[in-house]
Coordinates of C-alpha atoms in Angstrom, one line a residue:
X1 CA 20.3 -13.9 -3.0
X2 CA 19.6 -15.9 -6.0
X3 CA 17.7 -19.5 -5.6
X4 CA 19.9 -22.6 -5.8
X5 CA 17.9 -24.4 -9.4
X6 CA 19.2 -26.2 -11.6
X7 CA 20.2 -23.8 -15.2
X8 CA 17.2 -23.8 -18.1
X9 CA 16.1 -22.2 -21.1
X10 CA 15.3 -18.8 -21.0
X11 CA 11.8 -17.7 -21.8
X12 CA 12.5 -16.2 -25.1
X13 CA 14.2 -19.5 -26.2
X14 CA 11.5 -21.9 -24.9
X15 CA 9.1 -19.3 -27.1
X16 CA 11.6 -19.4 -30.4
X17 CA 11.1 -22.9 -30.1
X18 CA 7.7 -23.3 -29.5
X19 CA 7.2 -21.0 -32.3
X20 CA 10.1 -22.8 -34.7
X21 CA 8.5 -26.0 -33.8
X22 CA 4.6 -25.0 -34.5
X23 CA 6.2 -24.2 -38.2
X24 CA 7.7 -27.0 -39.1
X25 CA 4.7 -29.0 -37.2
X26 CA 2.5 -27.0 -40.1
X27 CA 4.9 -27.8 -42.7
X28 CA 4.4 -31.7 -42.0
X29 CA 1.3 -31.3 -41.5
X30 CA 0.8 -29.5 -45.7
X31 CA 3.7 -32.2 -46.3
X32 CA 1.2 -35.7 -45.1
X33 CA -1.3 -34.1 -47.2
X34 CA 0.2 -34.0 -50.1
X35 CA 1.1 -37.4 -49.7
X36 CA -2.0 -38.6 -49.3
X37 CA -3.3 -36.7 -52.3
X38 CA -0.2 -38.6 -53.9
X39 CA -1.9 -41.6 -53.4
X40 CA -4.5 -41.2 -55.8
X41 CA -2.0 -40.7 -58.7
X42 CA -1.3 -43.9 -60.2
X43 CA 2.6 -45.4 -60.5
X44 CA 2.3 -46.4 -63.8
X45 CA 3.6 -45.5 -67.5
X46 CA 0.4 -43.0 -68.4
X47 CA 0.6 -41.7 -72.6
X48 CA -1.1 -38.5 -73.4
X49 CA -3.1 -39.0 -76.1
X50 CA -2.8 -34.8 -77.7
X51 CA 0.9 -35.0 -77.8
X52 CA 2.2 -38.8 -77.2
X53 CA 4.3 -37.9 -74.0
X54 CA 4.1 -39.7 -70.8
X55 CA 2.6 -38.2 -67.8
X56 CA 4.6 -38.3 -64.5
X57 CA 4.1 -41.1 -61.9
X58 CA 3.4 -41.3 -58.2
X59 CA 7.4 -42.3 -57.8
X60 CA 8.1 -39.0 -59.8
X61 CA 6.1 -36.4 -58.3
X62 CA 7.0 -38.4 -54.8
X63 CA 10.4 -38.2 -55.1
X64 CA 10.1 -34.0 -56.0
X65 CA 8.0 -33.5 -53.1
X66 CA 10.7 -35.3 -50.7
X67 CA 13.4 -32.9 -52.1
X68 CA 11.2 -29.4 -51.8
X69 CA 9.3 -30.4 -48.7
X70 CA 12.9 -31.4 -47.0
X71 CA 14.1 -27.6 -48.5
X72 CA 10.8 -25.9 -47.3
X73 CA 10.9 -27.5 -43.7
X74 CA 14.6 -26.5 -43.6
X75 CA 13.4 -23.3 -44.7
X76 CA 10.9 -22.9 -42.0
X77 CA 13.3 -23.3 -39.1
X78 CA 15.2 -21.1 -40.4
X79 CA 12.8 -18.3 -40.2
X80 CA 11.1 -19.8 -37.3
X81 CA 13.8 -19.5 -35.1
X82 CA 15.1 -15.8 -36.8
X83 CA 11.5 -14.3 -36.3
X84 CA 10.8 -16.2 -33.2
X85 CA 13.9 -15.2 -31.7
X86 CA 12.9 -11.4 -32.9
X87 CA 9.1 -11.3 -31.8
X88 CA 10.3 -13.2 -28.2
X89 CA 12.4 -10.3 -27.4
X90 CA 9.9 -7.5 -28.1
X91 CA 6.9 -9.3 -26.4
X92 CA 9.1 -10.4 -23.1
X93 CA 10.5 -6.6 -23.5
X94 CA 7.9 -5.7 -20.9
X95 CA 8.7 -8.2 -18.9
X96 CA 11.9 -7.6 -18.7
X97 CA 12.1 -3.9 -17.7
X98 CA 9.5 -5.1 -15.1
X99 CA 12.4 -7.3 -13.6
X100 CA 15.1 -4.9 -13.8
X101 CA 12.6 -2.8 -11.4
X102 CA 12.0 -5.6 -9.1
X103 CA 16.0 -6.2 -9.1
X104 CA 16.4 -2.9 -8.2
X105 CA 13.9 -2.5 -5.7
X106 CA 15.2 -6.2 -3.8
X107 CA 18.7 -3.7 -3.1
X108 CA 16.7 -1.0 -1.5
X109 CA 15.9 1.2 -4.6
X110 CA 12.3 1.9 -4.5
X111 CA 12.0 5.4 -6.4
X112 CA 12.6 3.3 -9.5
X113 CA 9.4 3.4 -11.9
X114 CA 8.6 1.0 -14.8
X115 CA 6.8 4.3 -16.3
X116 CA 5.5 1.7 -19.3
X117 CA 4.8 3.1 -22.4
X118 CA 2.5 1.6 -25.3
X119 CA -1.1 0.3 -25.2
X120 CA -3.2 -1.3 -22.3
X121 CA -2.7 -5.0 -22.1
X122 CA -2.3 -7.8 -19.5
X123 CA 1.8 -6.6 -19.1
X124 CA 1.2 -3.3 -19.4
X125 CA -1.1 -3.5 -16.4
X126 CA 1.3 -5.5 -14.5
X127 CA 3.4 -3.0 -14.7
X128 CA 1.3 -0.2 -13.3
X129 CA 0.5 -2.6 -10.7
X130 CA 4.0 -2.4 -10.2
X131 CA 4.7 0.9 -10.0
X132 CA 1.9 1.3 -7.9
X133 CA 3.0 -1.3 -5.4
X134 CA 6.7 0.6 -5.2
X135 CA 5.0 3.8 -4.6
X136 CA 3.1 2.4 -2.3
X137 CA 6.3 0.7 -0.5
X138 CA 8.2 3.9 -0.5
X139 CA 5.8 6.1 0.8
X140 CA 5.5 3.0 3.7
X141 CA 9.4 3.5 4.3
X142 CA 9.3 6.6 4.5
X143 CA 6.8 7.1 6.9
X144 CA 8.8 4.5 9.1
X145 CA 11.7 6.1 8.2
X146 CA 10.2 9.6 9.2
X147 CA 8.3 7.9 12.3
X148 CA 11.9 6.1 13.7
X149 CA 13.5 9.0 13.5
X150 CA 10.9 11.3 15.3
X151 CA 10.6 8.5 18.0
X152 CA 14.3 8.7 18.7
X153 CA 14.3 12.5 19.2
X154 CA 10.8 12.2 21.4
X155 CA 12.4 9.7 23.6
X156 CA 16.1 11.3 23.8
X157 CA 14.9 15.2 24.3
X158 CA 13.3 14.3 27.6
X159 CA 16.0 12.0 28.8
X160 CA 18.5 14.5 27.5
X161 CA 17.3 17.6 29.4
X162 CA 17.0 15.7 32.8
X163 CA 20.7 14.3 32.4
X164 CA 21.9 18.3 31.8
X165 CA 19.7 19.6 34.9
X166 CA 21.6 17.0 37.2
X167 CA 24.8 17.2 35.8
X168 CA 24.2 21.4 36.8
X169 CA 23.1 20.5 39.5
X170 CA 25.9 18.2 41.0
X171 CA 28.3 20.5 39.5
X172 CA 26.8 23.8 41.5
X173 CA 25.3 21.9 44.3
X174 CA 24.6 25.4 46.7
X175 CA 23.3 27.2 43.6
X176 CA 20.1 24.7 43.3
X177 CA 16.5 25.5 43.7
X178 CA 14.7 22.3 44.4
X179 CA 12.0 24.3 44.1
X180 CA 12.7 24.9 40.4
X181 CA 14.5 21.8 39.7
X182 CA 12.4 19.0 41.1
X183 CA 9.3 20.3 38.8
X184 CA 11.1 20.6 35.8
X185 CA 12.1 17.0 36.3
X186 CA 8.8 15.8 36.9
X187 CA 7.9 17.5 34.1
X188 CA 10.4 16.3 32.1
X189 CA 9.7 12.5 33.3
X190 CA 6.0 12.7 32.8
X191 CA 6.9 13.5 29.3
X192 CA 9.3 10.5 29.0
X193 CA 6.3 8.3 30.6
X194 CA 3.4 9.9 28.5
X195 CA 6.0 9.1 25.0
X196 CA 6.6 5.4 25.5
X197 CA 2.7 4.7 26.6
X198 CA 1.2 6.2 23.5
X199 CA 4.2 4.1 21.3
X200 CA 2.6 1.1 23.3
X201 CA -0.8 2.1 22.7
X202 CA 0.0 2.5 18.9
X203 CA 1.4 -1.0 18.4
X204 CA -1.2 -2.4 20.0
X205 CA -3.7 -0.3 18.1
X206 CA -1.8 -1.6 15.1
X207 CA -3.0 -5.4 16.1
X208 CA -6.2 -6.9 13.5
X209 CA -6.7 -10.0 15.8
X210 CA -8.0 -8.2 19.0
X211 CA -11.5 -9.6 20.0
X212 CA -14.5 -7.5 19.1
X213 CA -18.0 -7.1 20.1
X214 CA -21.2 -5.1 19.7
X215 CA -20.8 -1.9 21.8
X216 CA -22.8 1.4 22.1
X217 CA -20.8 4.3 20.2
X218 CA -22.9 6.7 22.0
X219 CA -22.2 5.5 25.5
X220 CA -18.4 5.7 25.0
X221 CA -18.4 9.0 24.0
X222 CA -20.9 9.7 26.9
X223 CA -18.5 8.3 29.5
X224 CA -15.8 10.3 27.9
X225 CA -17.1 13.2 27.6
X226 CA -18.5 12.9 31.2
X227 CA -15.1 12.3 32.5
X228 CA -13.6 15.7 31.2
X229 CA -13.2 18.8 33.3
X230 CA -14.2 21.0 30.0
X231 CA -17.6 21.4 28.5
X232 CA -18.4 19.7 25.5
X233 CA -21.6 20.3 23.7
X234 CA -23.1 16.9 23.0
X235 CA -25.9 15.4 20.7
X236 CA -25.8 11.9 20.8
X237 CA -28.2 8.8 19.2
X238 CA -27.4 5.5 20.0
X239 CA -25.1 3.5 17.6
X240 CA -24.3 0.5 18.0
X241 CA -20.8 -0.5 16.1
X242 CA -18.7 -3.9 16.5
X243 CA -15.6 -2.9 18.0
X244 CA -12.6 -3.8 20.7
X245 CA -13.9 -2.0 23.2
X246 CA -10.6 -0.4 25.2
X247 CA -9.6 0.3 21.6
X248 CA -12.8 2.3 21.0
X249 CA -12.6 3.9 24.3
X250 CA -9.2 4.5 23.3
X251 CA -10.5 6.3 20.1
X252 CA -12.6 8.6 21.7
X253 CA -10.7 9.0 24.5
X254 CA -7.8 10.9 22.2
X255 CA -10.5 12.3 19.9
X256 CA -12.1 14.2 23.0
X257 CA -8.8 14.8 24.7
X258 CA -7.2 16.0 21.6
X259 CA -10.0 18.4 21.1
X260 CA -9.6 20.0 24.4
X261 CA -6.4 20.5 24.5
X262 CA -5.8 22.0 21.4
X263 CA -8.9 24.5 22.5
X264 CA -9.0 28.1 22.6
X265 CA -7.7 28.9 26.3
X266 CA -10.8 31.7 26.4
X267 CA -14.4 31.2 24.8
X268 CA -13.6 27.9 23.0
X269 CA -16.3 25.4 22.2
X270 CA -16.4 21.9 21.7
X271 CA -18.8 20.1 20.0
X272 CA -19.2 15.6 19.9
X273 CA -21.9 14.3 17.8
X274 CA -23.1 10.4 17.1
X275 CA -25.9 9.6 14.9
X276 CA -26.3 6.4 12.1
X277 CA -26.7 7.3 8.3
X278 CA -29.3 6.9 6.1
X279 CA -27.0 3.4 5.2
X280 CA -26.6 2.2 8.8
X281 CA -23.0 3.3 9.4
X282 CA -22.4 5.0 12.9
X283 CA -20.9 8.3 12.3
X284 CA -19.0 9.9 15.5
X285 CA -17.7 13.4 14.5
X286 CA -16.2 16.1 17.5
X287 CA -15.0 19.7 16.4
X288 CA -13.3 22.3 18.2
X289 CA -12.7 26.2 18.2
X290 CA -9.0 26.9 17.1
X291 CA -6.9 29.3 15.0
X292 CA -7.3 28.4 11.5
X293 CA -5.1 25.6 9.3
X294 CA -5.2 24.6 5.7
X295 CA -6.7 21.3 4.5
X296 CA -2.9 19.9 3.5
X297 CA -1.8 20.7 7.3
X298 CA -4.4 18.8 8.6
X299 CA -4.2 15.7 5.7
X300 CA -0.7 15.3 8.2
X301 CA -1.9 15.4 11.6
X302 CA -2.5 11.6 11.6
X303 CA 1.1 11.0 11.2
X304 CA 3.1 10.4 14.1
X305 CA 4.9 13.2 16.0
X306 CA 2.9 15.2 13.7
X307 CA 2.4 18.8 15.3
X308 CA 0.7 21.6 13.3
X309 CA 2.1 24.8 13.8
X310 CA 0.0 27.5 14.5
X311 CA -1.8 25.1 16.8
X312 CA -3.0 26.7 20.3
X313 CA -2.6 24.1 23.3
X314 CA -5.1 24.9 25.7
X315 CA -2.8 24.5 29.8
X316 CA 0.7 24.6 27.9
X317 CA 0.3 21.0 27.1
X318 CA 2.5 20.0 24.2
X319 CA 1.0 16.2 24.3
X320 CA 3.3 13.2 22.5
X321 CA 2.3 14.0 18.8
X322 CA 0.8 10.7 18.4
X323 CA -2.9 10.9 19.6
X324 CA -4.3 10.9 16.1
X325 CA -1.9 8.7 15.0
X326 CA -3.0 6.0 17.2
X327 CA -6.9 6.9 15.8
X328 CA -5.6 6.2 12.5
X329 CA -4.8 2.9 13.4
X330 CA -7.7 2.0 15.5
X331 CA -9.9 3.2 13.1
X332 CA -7.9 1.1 9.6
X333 CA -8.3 -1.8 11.7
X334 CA -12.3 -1.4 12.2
X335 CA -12.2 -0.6 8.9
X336 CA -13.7 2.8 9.8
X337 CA -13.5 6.1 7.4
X338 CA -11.4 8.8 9.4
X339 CA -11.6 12.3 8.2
X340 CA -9.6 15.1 9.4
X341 CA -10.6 18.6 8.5
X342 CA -10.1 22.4 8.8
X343 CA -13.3 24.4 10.5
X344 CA -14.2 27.5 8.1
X345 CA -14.1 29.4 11.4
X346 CA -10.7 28.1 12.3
X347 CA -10.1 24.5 14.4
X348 CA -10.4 21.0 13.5
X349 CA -13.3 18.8 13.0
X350 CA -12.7 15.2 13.2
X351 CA -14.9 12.3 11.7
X352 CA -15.2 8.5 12.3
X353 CA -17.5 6.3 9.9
X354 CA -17.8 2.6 10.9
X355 CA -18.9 0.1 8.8
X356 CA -22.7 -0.7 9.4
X357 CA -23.4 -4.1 12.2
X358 CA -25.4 -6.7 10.5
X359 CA -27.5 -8.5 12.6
X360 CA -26.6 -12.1 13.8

């Protein structure tokens, strides 16, 4: 949608005009001094003694000056507006392919790059800036994209599946074990419920302006930890981090939970430390026993609906897929460092760096 203003002059003309303008400014400018010298030539009849001619008078040499100087500044804007014209359109070159891309990119085309060749200078950076920006911007669509589209299958599968097990069951009514059926639909339903509350607990996780406060890292993690039927092997120091706390309990809570359940079923180990850096910064970090994943599978478990294959899942529980996705966003918003790696032995080891608390 284009803006309702009034027509102009394009940038390169306003510049071939600037530039045409400063010229012929300059040429004035060589012309007033000339007549100023001028002024010390005297206007009368002057006889040169060597050969008896006359030397020129002011009225003479003014009256050549008028006729060159009018040719010279008619000269000037001549090639003032040819080469201002030329040099316009090469320096706002830049410019330009810099608005095709944002043309292009206002219709939906974000793969577009500027891809500027030459030099670094202040428009050559803008349009890195650019291209950064749209990569940035596409990757963002995509993941929505990506994250829509696994929401809609989440949230249909389940719904899905329960409306065929009915329509069976009305259809066969004597053939049904309620014994069979009404736990698969629980099951199915508790799946339905467990999806929607971890999209709710993602957008809200996604919100900067929740209230904060000073809160005990190692405490959380304490009450977590002491909350869950497995055993986790703990070392804990008190760090204190400023944080929402349901959000932080929220983090740990799918940190610890997460851990657990993607456990080995027989001889698996779980491991949650705190401790503060050497700069102040909590650290929380938990690791589990597992089967063994690459470093680029597990750059992508923070993504929504996210599931590594390979994974073992200690109880059959397949869990929503968004558990770390909602620790991503708890942690961005506390502006905390989240790193997601591969054990050498096999598993996952998960770490969460706050930013230090400075004192009041």
């Amino acid at each position: 949608m284009r803006s309702e203003r009034p027509p102009g002059l394009s940038l390169r003309m306003q510049l071939t005009l600037s530039y045409t303008g400063f010229l012929m400014l300059a040429g004035a400018a060589l012309f007033a001094v000339m007549l100023l010298v001028l002024r010390y030539v005297p206007n009368e009849n002057l006889m040169i003694i060597e050969n008896g001619g006359f030397a020129p008078r002011r009225t003479d040499l003014l009256e050549v000056a008028l006729r060159f100087s009018a040719a010279g500044l008619i000269f000037l804007a001549v090639v003032g507006l040819v080469a201002g014209w030329v040099l316009a359109g090469r320096m706002l070159r830049p410019l330009e392919m810099i608005t095709q891309a944002a043309q292009a990119a206002s219709q939906g085309s974000l793969s577009h790059r500027i891809a500027m060749p030459g030099r670094d200078d202040e428009l050559h950076r803008l349009a890195d800036t650019f291209d950064q920006m749209l990569a940035r911007l596409e990757r963002a669509f995509e993941e929505q994209r990506r994250f829509t589209a696994n929401a809609s299958h989440e949230l249909r599968t389940p719904q899905t599946v329960m409306k065929t097990m009915l329509q069976v069951a009305r259809a066969n009514p004597e053939a049904v074990d309620l014994h069979k059926l009404l736990p698969r639909l629980q099951e199915m339903n508790d799946r339905s419920i467990d999806t929607h509350e971890a999209l709710l607990q993602l957008a809200r996780a996604e919100r900067e302006d929740l209230p904060r406060q000073p809160c005990d890292l190692a405490e959380v993690v304490q009450a977590v930890v002491g909350s869950e039927s497995a055993s986790v092997s703990v070392s804990l120091t008190a760090a204190l981090v400023h944080a929402n706390p349901p959000l932080l309990h929220q983090l740990v809570e799918n940190l610890v939970r997460n851990a657990v359940v993607h456990n080995l079923p027989e001889d698996g180990r779980i491991w949650a430390d705190v401790a503060v850096g050497p700069d102040g910064r909590a650290r929380f970090t938990i690791a589990n026993t597992g089967e063994p994943i690459t470093a680029d599978v597990a750059a992508t478990l923070t993504e929504p609906f996210v599931r590594a294959r390979g994974r073992v899942r200690s109880g059959g529980h397949n869990g929503s897929g968004l558990g770390l996705a909602i620790v991503a966003s708890i942690a961005r918003i506390h502006h905390a460092d989240l790193t997601v790696a591969p054990r050498p032995d096999g598993g996952l080891m998960v770490t969460v760096i706050f930013p230090a608390v400075t004192g009041d």
